[in-house]
mmCIF file of C-alpha atoms in Angstrom:
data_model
loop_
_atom_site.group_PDB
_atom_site.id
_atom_site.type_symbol
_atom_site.label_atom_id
_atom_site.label_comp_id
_atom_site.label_asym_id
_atom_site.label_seq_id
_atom_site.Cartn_x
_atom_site.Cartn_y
_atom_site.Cartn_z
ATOM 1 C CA UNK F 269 97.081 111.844 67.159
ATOM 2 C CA UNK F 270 94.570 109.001 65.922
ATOM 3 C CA UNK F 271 91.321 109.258 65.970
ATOM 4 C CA UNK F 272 89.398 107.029 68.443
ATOM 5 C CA UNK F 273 85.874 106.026 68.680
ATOM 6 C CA UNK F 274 83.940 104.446 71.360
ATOM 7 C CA UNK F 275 84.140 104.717 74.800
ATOM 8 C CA UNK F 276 87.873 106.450 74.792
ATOM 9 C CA UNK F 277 86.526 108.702 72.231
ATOM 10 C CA UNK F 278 84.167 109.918 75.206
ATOM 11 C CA UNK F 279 87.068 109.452 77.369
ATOM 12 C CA UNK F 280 89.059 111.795 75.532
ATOM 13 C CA UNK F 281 86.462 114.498 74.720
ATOM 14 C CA UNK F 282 86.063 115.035 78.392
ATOM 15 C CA UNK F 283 89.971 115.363 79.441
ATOM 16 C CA UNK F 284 89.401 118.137 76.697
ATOM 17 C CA UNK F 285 86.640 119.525 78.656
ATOM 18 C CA UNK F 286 88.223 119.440 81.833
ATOM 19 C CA UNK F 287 91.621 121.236 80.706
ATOM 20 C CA UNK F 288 89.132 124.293 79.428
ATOM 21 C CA UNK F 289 87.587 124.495 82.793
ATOM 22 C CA UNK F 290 90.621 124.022 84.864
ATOM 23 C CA UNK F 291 92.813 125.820 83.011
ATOM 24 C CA UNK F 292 90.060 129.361 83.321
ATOM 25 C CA UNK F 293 89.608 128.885 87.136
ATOM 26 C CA UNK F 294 91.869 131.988 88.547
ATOM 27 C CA UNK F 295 95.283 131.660 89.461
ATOM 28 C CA UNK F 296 95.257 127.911 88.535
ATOM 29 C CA UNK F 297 97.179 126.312 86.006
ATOM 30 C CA UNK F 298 95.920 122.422 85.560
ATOM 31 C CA UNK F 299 96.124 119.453 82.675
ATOM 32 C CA UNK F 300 94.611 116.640 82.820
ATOM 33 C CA UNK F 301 95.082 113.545 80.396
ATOM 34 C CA UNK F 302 92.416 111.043 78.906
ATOM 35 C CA UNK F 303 92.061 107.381 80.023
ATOM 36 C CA UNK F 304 93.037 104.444 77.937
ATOM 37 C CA UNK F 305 90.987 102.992 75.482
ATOM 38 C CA UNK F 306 89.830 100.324 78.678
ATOM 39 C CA UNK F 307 88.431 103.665 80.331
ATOM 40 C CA UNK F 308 90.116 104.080 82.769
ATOM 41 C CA UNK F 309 89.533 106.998 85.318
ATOM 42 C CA UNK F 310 90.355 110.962 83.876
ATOM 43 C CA UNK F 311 92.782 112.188 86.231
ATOM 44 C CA UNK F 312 92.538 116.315 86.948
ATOM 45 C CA UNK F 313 95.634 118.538 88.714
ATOM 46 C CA UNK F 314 95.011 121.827 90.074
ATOM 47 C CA UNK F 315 98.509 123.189 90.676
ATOM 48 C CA UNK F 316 97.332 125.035 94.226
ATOM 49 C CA UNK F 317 98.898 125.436 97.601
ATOM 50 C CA UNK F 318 98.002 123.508 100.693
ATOM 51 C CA UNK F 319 94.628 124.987 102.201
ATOM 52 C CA UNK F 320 91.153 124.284 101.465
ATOM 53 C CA UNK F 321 89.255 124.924 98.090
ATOM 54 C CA UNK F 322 85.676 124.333 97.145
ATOM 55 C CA UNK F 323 85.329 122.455 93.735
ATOM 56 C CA UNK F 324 82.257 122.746 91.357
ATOM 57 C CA UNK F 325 81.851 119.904 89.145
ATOM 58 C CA UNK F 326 79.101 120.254 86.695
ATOM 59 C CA UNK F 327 78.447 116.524 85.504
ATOM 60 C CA UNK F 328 76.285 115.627 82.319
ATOM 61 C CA UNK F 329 76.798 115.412 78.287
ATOM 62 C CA UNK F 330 75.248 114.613 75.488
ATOM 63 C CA UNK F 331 75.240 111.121 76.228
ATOM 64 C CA UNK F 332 74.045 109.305 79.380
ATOM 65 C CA UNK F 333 76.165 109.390 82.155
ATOM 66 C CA UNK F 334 77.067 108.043 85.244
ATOM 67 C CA UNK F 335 80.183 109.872 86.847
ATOM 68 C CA UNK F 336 82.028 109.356 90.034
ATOM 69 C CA UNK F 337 84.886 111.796 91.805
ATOM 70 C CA UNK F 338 87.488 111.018 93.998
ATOM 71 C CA UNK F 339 90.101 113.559 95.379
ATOM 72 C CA UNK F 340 93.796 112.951 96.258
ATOM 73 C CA UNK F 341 94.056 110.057 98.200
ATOM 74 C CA UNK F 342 90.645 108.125 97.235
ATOM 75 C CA UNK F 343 89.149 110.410 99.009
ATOM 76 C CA UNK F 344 85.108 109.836 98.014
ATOM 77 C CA UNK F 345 83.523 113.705 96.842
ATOM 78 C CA UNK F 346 80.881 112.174 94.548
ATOM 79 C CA UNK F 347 79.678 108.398 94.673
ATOM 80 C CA UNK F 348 78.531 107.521 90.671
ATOM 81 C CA UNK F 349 75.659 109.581 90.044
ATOM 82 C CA UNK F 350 73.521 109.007 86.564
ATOM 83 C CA UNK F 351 72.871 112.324 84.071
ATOM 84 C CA UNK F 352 70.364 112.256 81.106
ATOM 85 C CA UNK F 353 70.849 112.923 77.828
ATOM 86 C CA UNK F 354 71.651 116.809 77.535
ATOM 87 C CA UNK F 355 71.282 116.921 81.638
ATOM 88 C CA UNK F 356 73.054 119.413 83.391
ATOM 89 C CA UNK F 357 74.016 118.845 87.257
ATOM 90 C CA UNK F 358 76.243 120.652 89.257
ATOM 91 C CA UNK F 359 77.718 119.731 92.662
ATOM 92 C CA UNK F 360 80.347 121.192 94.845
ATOM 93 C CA UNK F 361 82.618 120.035 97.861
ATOM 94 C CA UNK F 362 85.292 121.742 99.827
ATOM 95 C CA UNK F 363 88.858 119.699 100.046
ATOM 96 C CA UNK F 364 91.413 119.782 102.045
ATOM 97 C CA UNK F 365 94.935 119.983 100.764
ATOM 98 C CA UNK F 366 97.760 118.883 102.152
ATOM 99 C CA UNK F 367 101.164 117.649 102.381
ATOM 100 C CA UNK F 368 101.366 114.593 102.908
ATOM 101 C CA UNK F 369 98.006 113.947 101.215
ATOM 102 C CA UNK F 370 96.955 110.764 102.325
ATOM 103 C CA UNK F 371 98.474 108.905 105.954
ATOM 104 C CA UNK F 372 100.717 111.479 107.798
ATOM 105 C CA UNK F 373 103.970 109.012 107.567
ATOM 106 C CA UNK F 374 103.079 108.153 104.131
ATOM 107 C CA UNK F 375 104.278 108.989 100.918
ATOM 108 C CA UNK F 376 104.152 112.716 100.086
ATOM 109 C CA UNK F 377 101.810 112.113 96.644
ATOM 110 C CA UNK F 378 101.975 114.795 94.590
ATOM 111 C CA UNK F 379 101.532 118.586 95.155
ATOM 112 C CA UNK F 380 98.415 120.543 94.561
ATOM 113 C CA UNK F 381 94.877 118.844 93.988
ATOM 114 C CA UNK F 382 94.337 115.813 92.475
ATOM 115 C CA UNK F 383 90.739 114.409 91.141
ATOM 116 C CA UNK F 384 90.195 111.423 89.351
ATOM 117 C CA UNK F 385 86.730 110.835 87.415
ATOM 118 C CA UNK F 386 85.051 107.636 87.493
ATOM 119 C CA UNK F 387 82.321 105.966 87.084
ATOM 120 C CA UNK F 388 80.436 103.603 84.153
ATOM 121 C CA UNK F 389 80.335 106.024 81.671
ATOM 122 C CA UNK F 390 81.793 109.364 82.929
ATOM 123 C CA UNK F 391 80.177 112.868 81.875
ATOM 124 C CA UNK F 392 82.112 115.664 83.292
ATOM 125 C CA UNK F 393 81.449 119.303 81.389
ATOM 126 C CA UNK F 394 83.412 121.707 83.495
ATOM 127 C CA UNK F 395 85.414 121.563 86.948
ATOM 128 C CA UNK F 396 85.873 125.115 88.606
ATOM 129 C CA UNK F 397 88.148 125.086 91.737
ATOM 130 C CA UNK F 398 88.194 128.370 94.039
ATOM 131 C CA UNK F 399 90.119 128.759 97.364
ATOM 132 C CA UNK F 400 88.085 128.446 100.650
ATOM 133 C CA UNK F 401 90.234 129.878 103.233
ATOM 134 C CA UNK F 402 87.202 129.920 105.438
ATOM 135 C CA UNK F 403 85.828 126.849 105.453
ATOM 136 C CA UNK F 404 85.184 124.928 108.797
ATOM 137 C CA UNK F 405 86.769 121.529 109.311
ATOM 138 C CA UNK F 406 86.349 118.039 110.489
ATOM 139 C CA UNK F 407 89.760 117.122 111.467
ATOM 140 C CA UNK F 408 90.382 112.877 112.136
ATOM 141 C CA UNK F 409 92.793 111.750 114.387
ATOM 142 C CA UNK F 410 92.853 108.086 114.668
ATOM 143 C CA UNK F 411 93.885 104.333 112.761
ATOM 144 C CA UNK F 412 94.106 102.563 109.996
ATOM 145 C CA UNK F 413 90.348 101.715 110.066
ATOM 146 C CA UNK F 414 89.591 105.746 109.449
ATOM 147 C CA UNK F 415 92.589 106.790 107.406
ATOM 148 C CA UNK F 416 92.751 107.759 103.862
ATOM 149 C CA UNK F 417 94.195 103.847 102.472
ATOM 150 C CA UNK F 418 96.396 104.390 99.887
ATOM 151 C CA UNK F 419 95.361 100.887 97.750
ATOM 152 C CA UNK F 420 92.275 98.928 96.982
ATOM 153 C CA UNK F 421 90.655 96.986 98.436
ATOM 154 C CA UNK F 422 91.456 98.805 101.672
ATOM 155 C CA UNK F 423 89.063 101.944 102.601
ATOM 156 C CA UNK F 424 88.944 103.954 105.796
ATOM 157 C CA UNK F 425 85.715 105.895 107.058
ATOM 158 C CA UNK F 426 87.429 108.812 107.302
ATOM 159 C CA UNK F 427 88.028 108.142 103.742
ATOM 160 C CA UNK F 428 84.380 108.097 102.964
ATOM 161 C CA UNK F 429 83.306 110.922 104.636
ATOM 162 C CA UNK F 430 83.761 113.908 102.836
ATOM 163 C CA UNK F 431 80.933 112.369 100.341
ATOM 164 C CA UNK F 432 78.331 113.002 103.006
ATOM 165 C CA UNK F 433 79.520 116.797 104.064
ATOM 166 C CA UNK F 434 78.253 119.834 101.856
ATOM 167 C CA UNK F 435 80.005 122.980 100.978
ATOM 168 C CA UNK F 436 81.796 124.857 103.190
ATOM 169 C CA UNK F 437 83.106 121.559 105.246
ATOM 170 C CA UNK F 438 86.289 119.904 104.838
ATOM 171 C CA UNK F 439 87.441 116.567 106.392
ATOM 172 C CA UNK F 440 91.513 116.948 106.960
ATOM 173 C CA UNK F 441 92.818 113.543 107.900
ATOM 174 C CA UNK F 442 95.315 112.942 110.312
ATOM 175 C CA UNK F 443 94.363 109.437 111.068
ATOM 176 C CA UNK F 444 97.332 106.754 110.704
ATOM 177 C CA UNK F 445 98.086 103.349 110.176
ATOM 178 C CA UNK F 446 99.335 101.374 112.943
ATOM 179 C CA UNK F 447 98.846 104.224 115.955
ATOM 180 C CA UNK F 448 97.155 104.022 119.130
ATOM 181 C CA UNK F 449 96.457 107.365 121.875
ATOM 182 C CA UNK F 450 100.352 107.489 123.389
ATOM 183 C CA UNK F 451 101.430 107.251 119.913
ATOM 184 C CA UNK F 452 99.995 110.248 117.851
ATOM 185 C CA UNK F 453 100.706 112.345 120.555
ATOM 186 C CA UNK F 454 103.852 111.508 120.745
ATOM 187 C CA UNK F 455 105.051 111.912 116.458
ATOM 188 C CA UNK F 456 104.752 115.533 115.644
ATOM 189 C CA UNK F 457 103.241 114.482 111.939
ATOM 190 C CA UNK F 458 100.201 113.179 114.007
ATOM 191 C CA UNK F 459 98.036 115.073 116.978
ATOM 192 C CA UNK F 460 100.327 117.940 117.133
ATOM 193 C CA UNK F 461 100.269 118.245 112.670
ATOM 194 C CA UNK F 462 96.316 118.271 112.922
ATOM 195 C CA UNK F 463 95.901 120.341 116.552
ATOM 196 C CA UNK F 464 98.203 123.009 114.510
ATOM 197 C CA UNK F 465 95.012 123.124 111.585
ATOM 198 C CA UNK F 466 92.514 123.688 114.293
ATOM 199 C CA UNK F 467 90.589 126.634 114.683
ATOM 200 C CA UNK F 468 88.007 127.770 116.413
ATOM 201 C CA UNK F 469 85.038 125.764 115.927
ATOM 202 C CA UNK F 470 86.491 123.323 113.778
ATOM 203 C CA UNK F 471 85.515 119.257 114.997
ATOM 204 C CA UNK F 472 88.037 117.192 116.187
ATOM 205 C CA UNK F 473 86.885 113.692 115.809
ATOM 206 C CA UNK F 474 89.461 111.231 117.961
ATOM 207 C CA UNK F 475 88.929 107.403 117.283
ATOM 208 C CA UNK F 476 91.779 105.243 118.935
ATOM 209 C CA UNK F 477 92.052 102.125 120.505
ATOM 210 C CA UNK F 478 92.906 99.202 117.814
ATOM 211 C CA UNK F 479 96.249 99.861 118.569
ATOM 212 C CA UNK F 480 96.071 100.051 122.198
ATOM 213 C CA UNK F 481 96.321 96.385 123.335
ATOM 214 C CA UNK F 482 98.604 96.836 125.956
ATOM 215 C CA UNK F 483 97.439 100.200 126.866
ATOM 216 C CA UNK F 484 96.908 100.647 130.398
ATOM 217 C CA UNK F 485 93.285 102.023 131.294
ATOM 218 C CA UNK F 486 94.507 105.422 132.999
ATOM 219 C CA UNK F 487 97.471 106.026 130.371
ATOM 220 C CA UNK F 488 94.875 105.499 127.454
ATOM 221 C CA UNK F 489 92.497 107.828 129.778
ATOM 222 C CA UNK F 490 95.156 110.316 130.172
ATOM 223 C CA UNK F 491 96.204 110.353 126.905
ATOM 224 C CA UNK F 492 92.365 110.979 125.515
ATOM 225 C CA UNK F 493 91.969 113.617 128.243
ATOM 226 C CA UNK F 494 95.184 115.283 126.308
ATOM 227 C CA UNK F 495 93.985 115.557 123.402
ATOM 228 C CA UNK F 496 90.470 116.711 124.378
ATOM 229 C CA UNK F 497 92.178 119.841 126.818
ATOM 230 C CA UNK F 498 94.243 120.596 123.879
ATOM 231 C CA UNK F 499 91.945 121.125 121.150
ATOM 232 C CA UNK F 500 89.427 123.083 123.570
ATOM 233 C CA UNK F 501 92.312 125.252 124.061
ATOM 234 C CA UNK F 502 92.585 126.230 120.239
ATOM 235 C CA UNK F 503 89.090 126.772 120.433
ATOM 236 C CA UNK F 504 88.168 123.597 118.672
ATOM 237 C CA UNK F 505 85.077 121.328 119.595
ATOM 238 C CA UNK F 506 86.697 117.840 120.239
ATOM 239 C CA UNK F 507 83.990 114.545 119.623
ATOM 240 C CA UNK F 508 85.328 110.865 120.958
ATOM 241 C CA UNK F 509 84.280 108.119 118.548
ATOM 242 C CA UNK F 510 84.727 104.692 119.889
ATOM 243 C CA UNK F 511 85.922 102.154 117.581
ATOM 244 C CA UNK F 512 84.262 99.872 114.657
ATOM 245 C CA UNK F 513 83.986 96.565 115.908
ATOM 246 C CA UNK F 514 85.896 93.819 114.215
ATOM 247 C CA UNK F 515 83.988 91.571 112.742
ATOM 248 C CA UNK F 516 84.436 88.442 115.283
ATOM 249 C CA UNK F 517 81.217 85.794 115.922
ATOM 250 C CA UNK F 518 80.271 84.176 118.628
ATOM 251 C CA UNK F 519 78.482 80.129 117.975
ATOM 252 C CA UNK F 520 75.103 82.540 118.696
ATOM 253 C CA UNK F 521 75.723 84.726 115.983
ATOM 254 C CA UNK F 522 76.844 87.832 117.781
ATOM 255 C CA UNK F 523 79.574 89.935 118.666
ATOM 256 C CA UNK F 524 79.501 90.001 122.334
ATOM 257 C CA UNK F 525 83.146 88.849 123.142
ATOM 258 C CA UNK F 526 86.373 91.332 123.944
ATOM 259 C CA UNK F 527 88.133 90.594 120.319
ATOM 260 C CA UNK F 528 84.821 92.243 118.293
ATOM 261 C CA UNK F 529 84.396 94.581 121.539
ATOM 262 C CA UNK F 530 88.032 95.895 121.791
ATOM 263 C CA UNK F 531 88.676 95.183 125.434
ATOM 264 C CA UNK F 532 92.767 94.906 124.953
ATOM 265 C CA UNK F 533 95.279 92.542 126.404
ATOM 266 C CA UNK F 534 95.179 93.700 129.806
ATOM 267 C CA UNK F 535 91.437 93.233 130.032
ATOM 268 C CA UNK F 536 90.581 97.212 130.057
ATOM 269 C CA UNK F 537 87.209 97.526 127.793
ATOM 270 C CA UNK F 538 88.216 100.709 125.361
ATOM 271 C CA UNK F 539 85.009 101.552 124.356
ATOM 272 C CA UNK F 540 83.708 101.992 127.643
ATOM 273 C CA UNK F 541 86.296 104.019 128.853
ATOM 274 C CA UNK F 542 85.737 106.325 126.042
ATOM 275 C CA UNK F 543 82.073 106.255 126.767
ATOM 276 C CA UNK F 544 83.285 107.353 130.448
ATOM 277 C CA UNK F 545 85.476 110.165 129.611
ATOM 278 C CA UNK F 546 83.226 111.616 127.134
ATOM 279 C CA UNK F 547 80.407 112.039 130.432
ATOM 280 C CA UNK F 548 83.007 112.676 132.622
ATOM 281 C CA UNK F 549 84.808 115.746 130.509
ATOM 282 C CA UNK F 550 81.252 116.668 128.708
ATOM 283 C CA UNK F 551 82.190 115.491 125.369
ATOM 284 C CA UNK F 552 80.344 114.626 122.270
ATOM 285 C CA UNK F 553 80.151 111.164 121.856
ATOM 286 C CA UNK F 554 80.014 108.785 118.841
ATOM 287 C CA UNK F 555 79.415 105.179 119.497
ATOM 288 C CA UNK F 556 80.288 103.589 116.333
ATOM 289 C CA UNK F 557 81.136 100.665 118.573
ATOM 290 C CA UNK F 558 77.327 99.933 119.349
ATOM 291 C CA UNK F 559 76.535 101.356 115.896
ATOM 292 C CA UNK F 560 78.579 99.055 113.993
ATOM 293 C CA UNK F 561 78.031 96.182 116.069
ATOM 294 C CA UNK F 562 73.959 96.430 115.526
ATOM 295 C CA UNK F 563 75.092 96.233 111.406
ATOM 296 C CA UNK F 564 77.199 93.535 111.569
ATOM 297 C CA UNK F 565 74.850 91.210 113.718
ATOM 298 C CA UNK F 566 72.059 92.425 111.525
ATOM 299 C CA UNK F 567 73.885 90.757 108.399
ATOM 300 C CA UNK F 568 75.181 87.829 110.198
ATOM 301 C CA UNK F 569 78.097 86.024 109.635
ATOM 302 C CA UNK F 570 77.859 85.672 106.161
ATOM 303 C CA UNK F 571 76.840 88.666 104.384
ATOM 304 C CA UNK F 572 78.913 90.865 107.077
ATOM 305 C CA UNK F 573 81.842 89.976 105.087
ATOM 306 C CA UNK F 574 81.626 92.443 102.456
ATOM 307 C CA UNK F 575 81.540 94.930 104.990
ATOM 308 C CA UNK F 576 85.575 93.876 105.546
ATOM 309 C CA UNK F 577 87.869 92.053 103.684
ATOM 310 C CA UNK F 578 87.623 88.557 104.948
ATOM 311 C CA UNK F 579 87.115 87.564 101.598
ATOM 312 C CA UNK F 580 90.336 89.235 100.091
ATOM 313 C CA UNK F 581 92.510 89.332 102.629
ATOM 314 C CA UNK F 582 91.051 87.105 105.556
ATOM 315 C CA UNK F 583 91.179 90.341 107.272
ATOM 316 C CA UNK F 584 88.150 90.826 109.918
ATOM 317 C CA UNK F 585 89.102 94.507 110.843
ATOM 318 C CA UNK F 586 89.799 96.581 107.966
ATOM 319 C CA UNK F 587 86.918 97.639 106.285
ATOM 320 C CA UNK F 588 86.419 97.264 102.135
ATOM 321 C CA UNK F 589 84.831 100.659 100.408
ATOM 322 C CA UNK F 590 81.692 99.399 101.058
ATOM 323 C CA UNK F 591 82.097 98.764 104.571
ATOM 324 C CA UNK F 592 83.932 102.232 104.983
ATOM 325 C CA UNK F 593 81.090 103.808 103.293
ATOM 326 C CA UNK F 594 78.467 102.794 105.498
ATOM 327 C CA UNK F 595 80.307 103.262 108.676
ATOM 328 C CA UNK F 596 80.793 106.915 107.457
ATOM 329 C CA UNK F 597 77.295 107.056 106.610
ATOM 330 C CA UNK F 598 76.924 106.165 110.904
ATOM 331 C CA UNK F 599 79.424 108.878 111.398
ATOM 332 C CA UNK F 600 77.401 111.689 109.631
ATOM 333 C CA UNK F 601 74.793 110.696 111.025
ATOM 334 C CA UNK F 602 75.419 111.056 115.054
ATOM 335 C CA UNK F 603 77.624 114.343 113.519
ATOM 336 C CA UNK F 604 73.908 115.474 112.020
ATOM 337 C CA UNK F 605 72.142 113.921 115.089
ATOM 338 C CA UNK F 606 73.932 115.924 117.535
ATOM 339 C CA UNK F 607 73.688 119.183 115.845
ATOM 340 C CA UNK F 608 77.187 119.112 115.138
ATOM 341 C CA UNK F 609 77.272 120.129 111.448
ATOM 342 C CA UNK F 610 74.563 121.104 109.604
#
């Protein structure tokens, strides 16, 4: 092997690192290979079974650093965070893994745990991973706007979340590309896949309605009320989130039309039927709706862009990362807000 300095000497000292720490956690057998001399992330696998695990990163070298961990899917654990010379830091998250990893009717990705290590100048001293079968979860149902997206630039808020959540709770995924309320009940890799994970006093959270444009307003009523009944049944705690808004001006500068607002082809206003089933059935609510239509006005119809990717795609409903990240920034929130999680 030559001997590299630089950058993907640093590179390479820490996919050392990392295989000493993976390989003593218990039960686990890992490997984990450097990045290229552009630095390029460190990939880590954890050869484990579905379920959830807490992982302990302890970040820092000594060399500055400024490290940043995603697992599986691009799932966010640790936005870059800066370490001092000879600074120690530790963090730790609890995952969820599954099969399929990422959207339900996507590819299967690769068994066991994945984490890949980011960040300007990556320090990562030791990763310990330890099974958690107790850990309480935040299970998603919903569309592509909250999914884990399998490419750049695209970036769901269900994506984001697990950043925000401490040990102890994992966010399992279920959300989908393409699916409105008859259809995840209806494909047995969607609301049936993530009811089975529920149990008692796990969260639920249920965004739909992008996908409902010709949705009448007592079938996508019905089909909410479904999937509330059912998860109370397992014991779960089920919380409606109405959906982002897409990012769609008025001349005035604001959002007040049914294309931003969601109100589908038939005229029926999604977000305020949501609003009314969550009073009616005593339901948490969520209004990322209002929430997300206060940030987008507040930018105007300039800077809101970043928030999406008009300027990559021309795309005023999918969110970028940064976008994603704030909107599950909202979602924490009401989650803390409400007493929810902790």
């Amino acid at each position: 092997m030559r001997r590299r300095s630089g950058p993907a000497a640093g590179l390479l000292a820490l996919a050392t690192a990392t295989i000493t720490a993976l390989a003593a956690a218990p039960g686990a057998h890992a490997h984990a290979h450097a990045a290229t001399p552009e630095c390029t992330p460190v990939m880590c696998h954890v050869d484990v079974p579905p379920g959830t695990y807490n992982v302990t990163l302890t970040l820092g070298g000594a060399q500055a650093g400024s490290t940043s961990v995603t697992a599986e899917t691009r799932r966010s654990l640790l936005t870059e965070t800066p370490t001092a010379p000879g600074q120690r830091m530790r963090r730790t998250f609890t995952v969820d893994v599954r099969e399929p990893e990422g959207e339900p009717t996507g590819p299967a990705g690769s068994p066991g745990l994945d984490l890949v290590v980011g960040g300007t100048s990556p320090e990562l001293a030791a990763v310990r991973v330890t099974p958690a079968p107790g850990a309480r979860k935040v299970v998603l149902v919903g569309d592509s706007t909250v999914c884990d997206q399998p490419g750049a630039p695209y970036a769901g808020w269900g994506q984001q979340l697990p950043q925000y959540l401490e040990r102890g709770i994992a966010v399992a995924n279920y959300a989908d590309s393409g699916e409105g309320s008859q259809s995840v009940l209806d494909n047995p890799a969607l609301f049936p896949a993530a009811l089975a994970r529920v149990r008692r006093g796990d969260l639920v959270l249920v965004q739909l309605a992008h996908n409902d444009k010709q949705t009448p307003a007592a079938t996508y009523r019905a089909n909410l009320a479904t999937m509330v009944d059912q998860v109370r049944a397992k014991g779960g705690r089920p919380v409606l989130v109405t959906p982002i808004v897409r990012r769609w001006f008025n001349p005035d500068g604001t959002l007040d039309n049914g294309t931003a607002l969601l109100v589908n082809g038939l005229g029926v206003d999604l977000p305020a039927e949501i609003r009314a089933l969550a009073a009616d059935a005593d339901v948490p609510l969520i209004d990322l709706t209002a929430l997300t239509k206060r940030r987008v006005e507040e930018l105007g119809p300039q800077s809101s862009k970043a928030l999406y990717l008009y300027d990559e795609k021309r795309d005023n409903t999918h969110t970028s990362v940064r976008g994603a990240t704030e909107y599950a920034a909202f979602v924490n929130g009401e989650l803390r807000a409400q007493g929810l999680i902790r």
